[in-house]
XYZ file of C-alpha atoms in Angstrom:
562
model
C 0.000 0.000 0.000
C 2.726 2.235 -0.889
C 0.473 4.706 -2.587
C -1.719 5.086 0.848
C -0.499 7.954 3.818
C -1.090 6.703 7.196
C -4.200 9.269 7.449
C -5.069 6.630 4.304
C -5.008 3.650 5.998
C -7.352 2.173 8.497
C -7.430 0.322 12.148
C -9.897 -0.805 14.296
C -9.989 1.146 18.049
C -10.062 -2.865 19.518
C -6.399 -3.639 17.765
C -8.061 -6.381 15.461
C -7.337 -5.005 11.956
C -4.578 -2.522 10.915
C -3.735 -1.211 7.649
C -7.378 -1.419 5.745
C -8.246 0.416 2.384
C -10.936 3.272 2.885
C -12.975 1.088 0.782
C -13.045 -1.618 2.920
C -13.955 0.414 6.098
C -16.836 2.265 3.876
C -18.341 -1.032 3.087
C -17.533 -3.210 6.547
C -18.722 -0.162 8.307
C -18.052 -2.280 11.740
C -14.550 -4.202 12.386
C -14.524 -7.861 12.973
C -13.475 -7.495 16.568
C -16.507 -5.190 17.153
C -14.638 -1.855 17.027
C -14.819 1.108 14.840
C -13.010 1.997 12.299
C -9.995 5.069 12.488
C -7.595 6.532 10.097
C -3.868 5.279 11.290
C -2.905 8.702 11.451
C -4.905 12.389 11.662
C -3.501 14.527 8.998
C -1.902 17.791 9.391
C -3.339 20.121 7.373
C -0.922 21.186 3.771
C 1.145 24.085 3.530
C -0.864 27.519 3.020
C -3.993 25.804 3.523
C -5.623 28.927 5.169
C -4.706 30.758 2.355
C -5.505 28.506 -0.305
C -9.188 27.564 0.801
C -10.370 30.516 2.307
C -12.971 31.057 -0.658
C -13.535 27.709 -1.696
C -17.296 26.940 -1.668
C -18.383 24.060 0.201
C -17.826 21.193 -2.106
C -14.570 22.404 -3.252
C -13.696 22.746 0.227
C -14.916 18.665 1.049
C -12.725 17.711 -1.533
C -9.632 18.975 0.209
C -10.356 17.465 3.183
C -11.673 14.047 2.183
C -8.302 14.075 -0.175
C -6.103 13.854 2.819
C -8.006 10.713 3.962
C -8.847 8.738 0.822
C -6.227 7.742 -1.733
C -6.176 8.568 -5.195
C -5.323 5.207 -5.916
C -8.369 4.512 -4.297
C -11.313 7.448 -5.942
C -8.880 9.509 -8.573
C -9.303 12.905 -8.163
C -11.606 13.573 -10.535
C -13.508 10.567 -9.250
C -13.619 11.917 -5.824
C -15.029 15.863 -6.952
C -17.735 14.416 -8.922
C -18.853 12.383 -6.068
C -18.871 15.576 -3.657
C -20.461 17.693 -6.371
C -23.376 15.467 -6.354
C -23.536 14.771 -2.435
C -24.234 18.465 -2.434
C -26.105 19.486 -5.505
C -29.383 19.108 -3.322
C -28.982 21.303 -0.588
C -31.692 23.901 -0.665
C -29.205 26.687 0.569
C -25.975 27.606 -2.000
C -23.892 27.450 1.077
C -24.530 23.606 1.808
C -24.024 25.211 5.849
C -24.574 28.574 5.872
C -23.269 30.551 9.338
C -25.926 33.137 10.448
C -25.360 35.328 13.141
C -27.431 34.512 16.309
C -26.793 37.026 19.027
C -23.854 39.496 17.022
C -23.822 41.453 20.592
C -22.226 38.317 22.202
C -20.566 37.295 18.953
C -22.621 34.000 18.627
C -23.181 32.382 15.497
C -25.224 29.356 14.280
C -24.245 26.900 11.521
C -27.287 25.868 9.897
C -26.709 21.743 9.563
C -30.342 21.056 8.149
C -30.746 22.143 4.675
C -30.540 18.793 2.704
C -33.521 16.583 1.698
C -34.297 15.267 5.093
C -34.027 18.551 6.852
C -31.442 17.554 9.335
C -27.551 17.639 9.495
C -27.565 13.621 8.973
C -27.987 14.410 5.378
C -24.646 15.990 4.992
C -22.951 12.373 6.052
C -25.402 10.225 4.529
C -25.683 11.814 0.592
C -21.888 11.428 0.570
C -22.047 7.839 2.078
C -24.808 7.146 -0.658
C -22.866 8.261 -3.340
C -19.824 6.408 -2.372
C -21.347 2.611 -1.655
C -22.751 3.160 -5.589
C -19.435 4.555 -6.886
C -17.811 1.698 -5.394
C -20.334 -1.357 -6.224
C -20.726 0.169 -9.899
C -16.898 0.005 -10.263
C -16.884 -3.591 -8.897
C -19.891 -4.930 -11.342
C -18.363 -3.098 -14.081
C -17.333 -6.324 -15.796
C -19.448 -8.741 -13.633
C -22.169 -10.597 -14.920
C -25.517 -10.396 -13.785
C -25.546 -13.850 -11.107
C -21.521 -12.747 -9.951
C -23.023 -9.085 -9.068
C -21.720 -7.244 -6.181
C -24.956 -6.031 -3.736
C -25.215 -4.770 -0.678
C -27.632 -4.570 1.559
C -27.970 -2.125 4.255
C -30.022 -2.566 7.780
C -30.731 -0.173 10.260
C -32.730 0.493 13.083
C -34.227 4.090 13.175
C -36.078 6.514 16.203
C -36.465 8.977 12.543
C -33.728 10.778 11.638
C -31.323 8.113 10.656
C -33.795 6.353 8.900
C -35.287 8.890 6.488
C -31.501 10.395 5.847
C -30.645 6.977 5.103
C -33.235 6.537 2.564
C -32.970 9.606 1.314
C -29.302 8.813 0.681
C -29.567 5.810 -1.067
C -33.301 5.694 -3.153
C -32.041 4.780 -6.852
C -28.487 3.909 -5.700
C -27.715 0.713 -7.904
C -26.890 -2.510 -6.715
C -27.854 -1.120 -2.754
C -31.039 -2.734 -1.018
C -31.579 -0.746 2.168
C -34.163 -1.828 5.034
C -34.981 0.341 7.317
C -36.638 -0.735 11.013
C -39.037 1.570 12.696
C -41.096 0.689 15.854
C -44.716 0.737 14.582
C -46.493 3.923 16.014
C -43.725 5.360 18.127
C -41.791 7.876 15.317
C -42.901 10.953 15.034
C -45.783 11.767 11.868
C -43.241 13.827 9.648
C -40.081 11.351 10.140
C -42.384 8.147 9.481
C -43.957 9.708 6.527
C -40.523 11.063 4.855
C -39.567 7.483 5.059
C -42.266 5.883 3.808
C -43.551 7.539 1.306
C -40.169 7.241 -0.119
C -41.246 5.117 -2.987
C -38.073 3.441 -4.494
C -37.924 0.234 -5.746
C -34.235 -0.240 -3.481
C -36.129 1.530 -0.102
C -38.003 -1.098 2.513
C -39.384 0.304 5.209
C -40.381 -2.447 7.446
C -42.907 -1.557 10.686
C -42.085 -3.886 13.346
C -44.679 -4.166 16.043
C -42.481 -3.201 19.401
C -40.288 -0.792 20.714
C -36.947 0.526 19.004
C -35.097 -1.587 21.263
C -36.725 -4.844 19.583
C -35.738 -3.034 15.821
C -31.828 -2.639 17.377
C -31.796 -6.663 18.963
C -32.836 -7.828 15.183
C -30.557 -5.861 13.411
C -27.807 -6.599 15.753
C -28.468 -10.549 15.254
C -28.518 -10.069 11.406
C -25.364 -8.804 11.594
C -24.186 -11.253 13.941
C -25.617 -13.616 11.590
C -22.771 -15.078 9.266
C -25.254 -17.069 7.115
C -27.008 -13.751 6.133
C -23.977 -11.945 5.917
C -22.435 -14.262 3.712
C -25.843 -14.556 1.188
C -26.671 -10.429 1.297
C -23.130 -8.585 2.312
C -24.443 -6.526 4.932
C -23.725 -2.786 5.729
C -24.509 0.255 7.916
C -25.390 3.531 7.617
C -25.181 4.686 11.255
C -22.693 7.423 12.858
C -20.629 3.931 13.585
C -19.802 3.865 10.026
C -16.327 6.415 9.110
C -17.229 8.299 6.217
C -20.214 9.633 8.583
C -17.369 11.272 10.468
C -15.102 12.173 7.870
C -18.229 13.821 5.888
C -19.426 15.887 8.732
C -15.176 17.472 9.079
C -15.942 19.605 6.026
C -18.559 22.165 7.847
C -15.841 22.741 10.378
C -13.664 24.139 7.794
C -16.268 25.748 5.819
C -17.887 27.242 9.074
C -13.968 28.933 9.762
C -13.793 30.415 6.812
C -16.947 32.318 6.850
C -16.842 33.366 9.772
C -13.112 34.636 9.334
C -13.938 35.974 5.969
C -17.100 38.091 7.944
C -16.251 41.457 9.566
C -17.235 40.379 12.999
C -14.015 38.918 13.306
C -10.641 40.440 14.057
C -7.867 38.854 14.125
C -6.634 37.167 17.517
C -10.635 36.229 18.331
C -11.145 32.692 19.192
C -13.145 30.206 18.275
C -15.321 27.612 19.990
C -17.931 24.939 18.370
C -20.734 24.339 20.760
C -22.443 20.778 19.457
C -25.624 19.215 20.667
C -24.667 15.639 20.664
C -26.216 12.236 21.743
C -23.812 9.585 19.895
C -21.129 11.981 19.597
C -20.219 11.753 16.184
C -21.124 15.297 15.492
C -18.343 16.825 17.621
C -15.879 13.768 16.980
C -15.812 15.134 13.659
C -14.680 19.000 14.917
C -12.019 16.802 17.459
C -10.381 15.621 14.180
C -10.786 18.701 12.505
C -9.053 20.517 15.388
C -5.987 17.708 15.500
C -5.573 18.229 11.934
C -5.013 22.034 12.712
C -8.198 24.343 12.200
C -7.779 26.917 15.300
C -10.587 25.901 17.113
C -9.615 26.774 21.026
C -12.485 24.894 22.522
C -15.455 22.400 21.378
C -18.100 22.487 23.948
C -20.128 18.699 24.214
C -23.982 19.800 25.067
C -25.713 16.752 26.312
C -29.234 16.907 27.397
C -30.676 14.968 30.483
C -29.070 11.431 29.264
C -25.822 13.034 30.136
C -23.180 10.328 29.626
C -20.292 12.673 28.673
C -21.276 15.465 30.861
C -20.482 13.161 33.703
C -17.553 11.702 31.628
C -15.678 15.403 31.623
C -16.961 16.160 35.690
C -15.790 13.089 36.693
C -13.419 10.425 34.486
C -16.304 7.960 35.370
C -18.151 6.521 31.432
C -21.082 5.031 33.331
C -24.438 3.941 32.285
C -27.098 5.475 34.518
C -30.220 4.153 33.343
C -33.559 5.091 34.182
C -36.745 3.363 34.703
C -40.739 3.529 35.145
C -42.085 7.099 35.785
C -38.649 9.035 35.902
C -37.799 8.250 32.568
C -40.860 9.646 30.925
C -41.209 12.696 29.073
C -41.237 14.297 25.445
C -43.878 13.592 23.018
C -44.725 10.613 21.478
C -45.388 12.688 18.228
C -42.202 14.184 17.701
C -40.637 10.447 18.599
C -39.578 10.276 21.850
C -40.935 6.968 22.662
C -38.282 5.086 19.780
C -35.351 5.088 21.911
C -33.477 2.115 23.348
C -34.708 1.203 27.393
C -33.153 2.597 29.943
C -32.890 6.516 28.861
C -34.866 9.332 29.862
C -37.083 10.812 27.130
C -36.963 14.394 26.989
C -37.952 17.237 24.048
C -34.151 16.237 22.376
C -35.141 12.555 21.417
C -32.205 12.836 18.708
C -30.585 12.807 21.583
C -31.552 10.022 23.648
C -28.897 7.894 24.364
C -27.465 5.727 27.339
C -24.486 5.139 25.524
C -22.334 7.126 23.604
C -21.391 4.842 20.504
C -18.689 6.822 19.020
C -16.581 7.488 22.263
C -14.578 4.324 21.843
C -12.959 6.389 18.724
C -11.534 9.391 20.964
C -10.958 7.006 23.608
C -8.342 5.535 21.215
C -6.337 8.481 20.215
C -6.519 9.419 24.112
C -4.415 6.473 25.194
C -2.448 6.798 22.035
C -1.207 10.351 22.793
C -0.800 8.996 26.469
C 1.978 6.664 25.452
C 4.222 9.059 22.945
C 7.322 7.907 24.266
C 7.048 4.728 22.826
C 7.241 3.413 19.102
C 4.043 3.925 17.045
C 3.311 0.299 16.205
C 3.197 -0.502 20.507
C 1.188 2.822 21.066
C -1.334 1.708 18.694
C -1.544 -1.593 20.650
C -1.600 -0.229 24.035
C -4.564 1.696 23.312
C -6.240 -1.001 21.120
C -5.918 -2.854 24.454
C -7.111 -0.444 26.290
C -10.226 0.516 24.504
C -10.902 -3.058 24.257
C -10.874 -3.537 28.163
C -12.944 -0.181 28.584
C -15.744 -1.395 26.735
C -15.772 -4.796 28.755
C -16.283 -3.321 31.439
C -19.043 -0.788 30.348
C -20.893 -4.298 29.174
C -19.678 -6.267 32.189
C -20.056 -3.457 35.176
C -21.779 -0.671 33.196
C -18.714 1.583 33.315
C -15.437 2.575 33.810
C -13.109 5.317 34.806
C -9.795 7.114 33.498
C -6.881 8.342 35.003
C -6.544 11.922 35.597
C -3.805 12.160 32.803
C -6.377 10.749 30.220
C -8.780 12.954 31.604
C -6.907 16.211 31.810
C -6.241 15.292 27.802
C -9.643 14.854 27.001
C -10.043 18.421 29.198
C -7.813 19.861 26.887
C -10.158 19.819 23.873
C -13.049 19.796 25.223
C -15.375 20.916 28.155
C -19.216 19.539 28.044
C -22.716 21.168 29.593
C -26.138 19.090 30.354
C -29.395 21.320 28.927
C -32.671 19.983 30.973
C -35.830 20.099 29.261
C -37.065 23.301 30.928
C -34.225 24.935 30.035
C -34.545 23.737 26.789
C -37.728 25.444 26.270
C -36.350 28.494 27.996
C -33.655 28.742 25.331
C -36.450 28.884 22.508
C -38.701 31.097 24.140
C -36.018 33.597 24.837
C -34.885 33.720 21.472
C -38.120 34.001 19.792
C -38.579 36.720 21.871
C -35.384 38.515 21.727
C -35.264 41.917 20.703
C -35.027 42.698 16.918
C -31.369 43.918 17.083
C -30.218 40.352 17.409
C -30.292 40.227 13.622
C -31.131 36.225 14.447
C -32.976 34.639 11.409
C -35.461 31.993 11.687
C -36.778 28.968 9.199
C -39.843 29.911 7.865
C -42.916 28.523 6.143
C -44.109 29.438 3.032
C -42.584 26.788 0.708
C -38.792 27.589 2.292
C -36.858 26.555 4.980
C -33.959 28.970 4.084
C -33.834 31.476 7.326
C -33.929 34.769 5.661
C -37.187 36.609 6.354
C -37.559 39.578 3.774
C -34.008 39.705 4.216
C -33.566 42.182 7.364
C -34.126 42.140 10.743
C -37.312 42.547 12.454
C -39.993 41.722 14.934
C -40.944 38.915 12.075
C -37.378 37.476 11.901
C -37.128 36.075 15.387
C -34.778 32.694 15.237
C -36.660 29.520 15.937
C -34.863 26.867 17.082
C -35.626 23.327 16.976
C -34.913 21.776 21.010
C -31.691 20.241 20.311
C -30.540 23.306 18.686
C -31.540 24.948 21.708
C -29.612 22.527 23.923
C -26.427 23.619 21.700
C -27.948 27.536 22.355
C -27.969 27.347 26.160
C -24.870 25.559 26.273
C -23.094 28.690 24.420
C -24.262 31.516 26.180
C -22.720 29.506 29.419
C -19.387 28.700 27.613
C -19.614 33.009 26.732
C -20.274 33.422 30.351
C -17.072 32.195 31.469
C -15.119 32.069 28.527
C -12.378 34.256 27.360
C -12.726 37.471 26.020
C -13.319 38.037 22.000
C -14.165 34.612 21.753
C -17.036 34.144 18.932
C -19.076 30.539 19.628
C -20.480 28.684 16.577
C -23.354 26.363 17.623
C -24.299 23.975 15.528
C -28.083 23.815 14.372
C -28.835 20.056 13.973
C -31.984 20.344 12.561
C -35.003 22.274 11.519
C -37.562 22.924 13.723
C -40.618 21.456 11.842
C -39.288 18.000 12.663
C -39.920 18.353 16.270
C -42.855 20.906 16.501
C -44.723 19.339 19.686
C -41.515 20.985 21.859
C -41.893 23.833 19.398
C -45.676 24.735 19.955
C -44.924 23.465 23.752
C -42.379 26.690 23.811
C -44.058 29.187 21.973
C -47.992 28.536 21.682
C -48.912 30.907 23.855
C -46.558 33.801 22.430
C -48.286 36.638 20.464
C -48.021 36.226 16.832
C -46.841 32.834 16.672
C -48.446 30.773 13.741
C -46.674 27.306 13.201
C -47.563 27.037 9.781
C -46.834 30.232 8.412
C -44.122 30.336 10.344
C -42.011 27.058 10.361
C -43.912 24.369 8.243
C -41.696 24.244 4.642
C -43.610 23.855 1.776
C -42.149 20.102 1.282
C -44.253 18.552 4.544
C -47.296 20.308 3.447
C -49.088 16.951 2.355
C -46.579 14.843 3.297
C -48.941 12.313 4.902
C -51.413 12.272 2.133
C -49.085 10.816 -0.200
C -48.758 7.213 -1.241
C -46.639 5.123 1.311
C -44.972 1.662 0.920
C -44.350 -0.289 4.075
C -44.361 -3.868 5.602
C -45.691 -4.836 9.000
C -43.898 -6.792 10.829
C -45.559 -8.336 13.910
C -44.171 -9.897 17.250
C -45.302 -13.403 15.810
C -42.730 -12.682 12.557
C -40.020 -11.761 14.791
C -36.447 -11.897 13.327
C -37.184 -14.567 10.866
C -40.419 -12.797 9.580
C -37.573 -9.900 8.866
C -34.853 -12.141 7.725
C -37.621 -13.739 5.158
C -38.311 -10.219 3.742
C -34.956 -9.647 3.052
C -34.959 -12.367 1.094
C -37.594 -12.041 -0.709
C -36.961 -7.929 -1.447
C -33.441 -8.572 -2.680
C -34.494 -11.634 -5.136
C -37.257 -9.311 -6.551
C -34.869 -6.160 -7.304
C -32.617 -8.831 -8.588
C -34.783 -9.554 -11.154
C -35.561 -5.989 -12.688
């Protein structure tokens, strides 16, 4: 692999597998051993880079990063721009992720994640991890006859989001089958429809009667499965998968540059990303963006009530803390709070409903690895494959673990974290719907457009309207400014757009003067949404697994017949 930098070459954070194509980790999308998948090496960023980019547009700008991870004897060059191109020829704004200022009197900014097909920042990962499983099947099949075909098949287990950016990712996408498991009843009305009305010969959504947690257990045990693996090459689409997190670098970069190219910013501010996270994939992505050199000084984790990794930077204790019976309810069922795995507590930020953060294992990794500098690079990549490998046996065995203070003043280093409750959460909306006009703050509106400029100036009509994890990321900022340092601007990252969670919306701001949800929020493509023609399968209790496993079957014989 003499053609491949060590930033193009892949290991698992368990130690199992070392020196893997990007290819391979796009397609495997979880190691054999059970870990996830990391570049050898983060790259440092080329000479003159801040000079060079600084007006690149967003897809030029992806192309420079995802060129220092990917080979070009892997995607040529040219290969690799016209995938980009089309990853982001659907975004409804120019910018891909436009920056709009938020509060300019406290120098607070907000990068505006949810302005692909599915209206959430998912989409950003998922049309680039669409477009690459097709560039790479079609080149396999190029000379492959029909019955020797190379086909994937992709499973997942959805509360909404995932599942809808997923499909929207890959409808049409040759030689890709996706399935896509929802718990019947308990996603909200706009995700279940986006998905299902999604009417693609290659898109099966399948309804399974139960809870989310049943959809995860099957989809786990198909890909545990080596009999189905072996007949129908199985792959994932989650924030597990790398190219999710190598996607998602990009608006980092691009999110720099405008605001350094805006007159709010002088030279010697700082910069801090504040990112509403559940999984943590979101602000994994700024952690590598930051190691490969973009002058970020902080990134600020905002959890809400399932706060994992708040308690992970308080403490050095990664401990599950689940919650049962009464306690754990909350949310509405209609924006989807009841699809979440048992244990966590619902709140208005189901997105964000975790008891587990899955991506940690990856920083965990390059923690231990800096830890041990002193010795050769081939022993400190085994010493912390080793050591994320007895971490996570003991989060499964005892239901956590802690770090030493030296891992934990490292991970301090990067980052700091905040927990949002729901109540503040609503707070955080309320306040900025309400904020005086001279905010300049923009909001989504109705009216066929979810682009945030209203007439194009501020006014009482152009209040901001976040969505409640946006809001999480919004409170968690204006602490961070609190005690921050001075001319520090804070770019927190809107996740997604408010009409996908408009219970906590109308819960926040029904009873304010003037506020009309419709004319207001609702974007012209939900506006019959749910009278449209779905396609879907029920699955019932009785079916089980092997009612799903015979669907499979079936689906993938049929499309291989067309």
């Amino acid at each position: 692999m003499a053609s491949y930098t060590a930033a193009q070459r892949y290991l698992s954070t368990r130690g199992g597998s070392y020196g893997l194509p990007f290819e391979e980790v796009v397609l495997k999308g979880l190691a054999s051993d059970g870990g996830l998948f990391i570049p050898e090496e983060i790259p440092s960023l080329p000479q003159r880079w801040a000079e060079r980019w600084k007006y690149l547009t967003f897809a030029d700008l992806a192309f420079e990063v995802l060129s220092l991870y990917i080979s070009p004897s892997e995607i040529p060059p040219a290969d690799l721009r016209t995938i980009v191109n089309h990853s982001y020829s659907n975004f409804r704004d120019t910018s891909v992720t436009p920056l709009c200022p938020l509060d300019p009197s406290r120098d607070l900014h907000l990068l505006e994640l949810f302005h692909g097909p599915t209206f959430a920042f998912k989409d950003v990962a998922l049309q680039f991890l669409g477009n690459l499983f097709e560039y790479f099947l079609v080149r396999r099949n190029a000379s492959s006859e029909p019955r020797t075909r190379h086909h994937l098949t992709v499973i997942g287990a959805t509360s909404g989001d995932t599942g809808s950016a997923a499909i929207y990712g890959l409808r049409g996408k040759k030689d890709v089958s996706v399935f896509i498991l929802h718990p019947k009843g308990r996603v909200s009305p706009i995700q279940e429809a986006q998905m299902t009305t999604v009417l693609d010969a290659n898109v099966h959504n399948l309804a399974v009667e139960g809870t989310f947690d049943d959809c995860q257990d099957m989809v786990k045990a198909l890909f545990a499965d080596p009999e189905t693996n072996a007949a129908h090459n199985l792959a994932a689409v989650n924030s597990i998968n790398w190219a999710r997190i190598l996607a998602q670098i990009t608006y980092y970069f691009h999110a720099y540059f405008s605001l350094v190219n805006s007159s709010s910013f002088k030279e010697g501010d700082k910069i801090r990303f504040v990112v509403p996270t559940g999984n943590f994939g979101d602000v994994l992505a700024g952690y590598f963006a930051k190691q490969m050199g973009l002058p970020i000084e902080k990134l600020v984790v905002a959890t809400n009530e399932n706060d994992i990794l708040d308690r992970f930077w308080k403490s050095g204790w990664y401990e599950k803390k689940p919650i049962h019976g009464n306690a754990a309810k909350g949310g509405f069922a209609s924006d989807g709070v009841k699809a979440h795995e048992d244990g966590v507590k619902e709140t208005l930020s189901p997105a964000m409903d975790i008891l587990v953060s899955s991506n940690f294992e990856r920083l965990l990794w390059f923690l231990v690895f800096e830890e041990h500098a002193q010795e050769l690079i081939t022993s400190r990549r085994k010493l912390a494959g080793e050591q994320v490998r007895d971490w996570l046996y003991e989060l499964k065995s005892s239901g956590g673990f802690g770090v030493s203070q030296h891992i934990l003043n490292a991970a301090k280093a990067d980052f700091e974290s905040e927990r949002v409750s729901d109540s503040e959460t609503i707070q955080t909306i309320k306040d900025f719907y309400t904020a005086p006009s001279t905010s300049q703050a923009r909001k989504p509106n109705g009216n066929g457009s979810d682009h945030p400029h209203t007439n194009g100036h501020p006014s009482s009509a152009a209040r901001y309207i976040l969505d409640p994890h946006t809001a999480i990321g919004v409170a968690a900022s204006l602490r961070s400014i609190a005690r921050g340092p001075p001319s520090t601007h804070h770019i927190s990252l809107a996740t997604a757009h408010p009409a996908k969670f408009a219970s906590a919306v109308q819960l926040a701001l029904s009873q304010e003067t003037g506020f009309d949800f419709e004319k207001e929020i609702l974007p012209k493509e939900f506006v019959g949404l749910e009278n449209k023609e779905r396609r879907v399968r029920n699955v019932s209790k009785a079916e089980g697994l092997e009612g799903i496993r015979r669907i499979i079957g079936e689906e993938v014989k049929a499309e291989s017949r067309q």
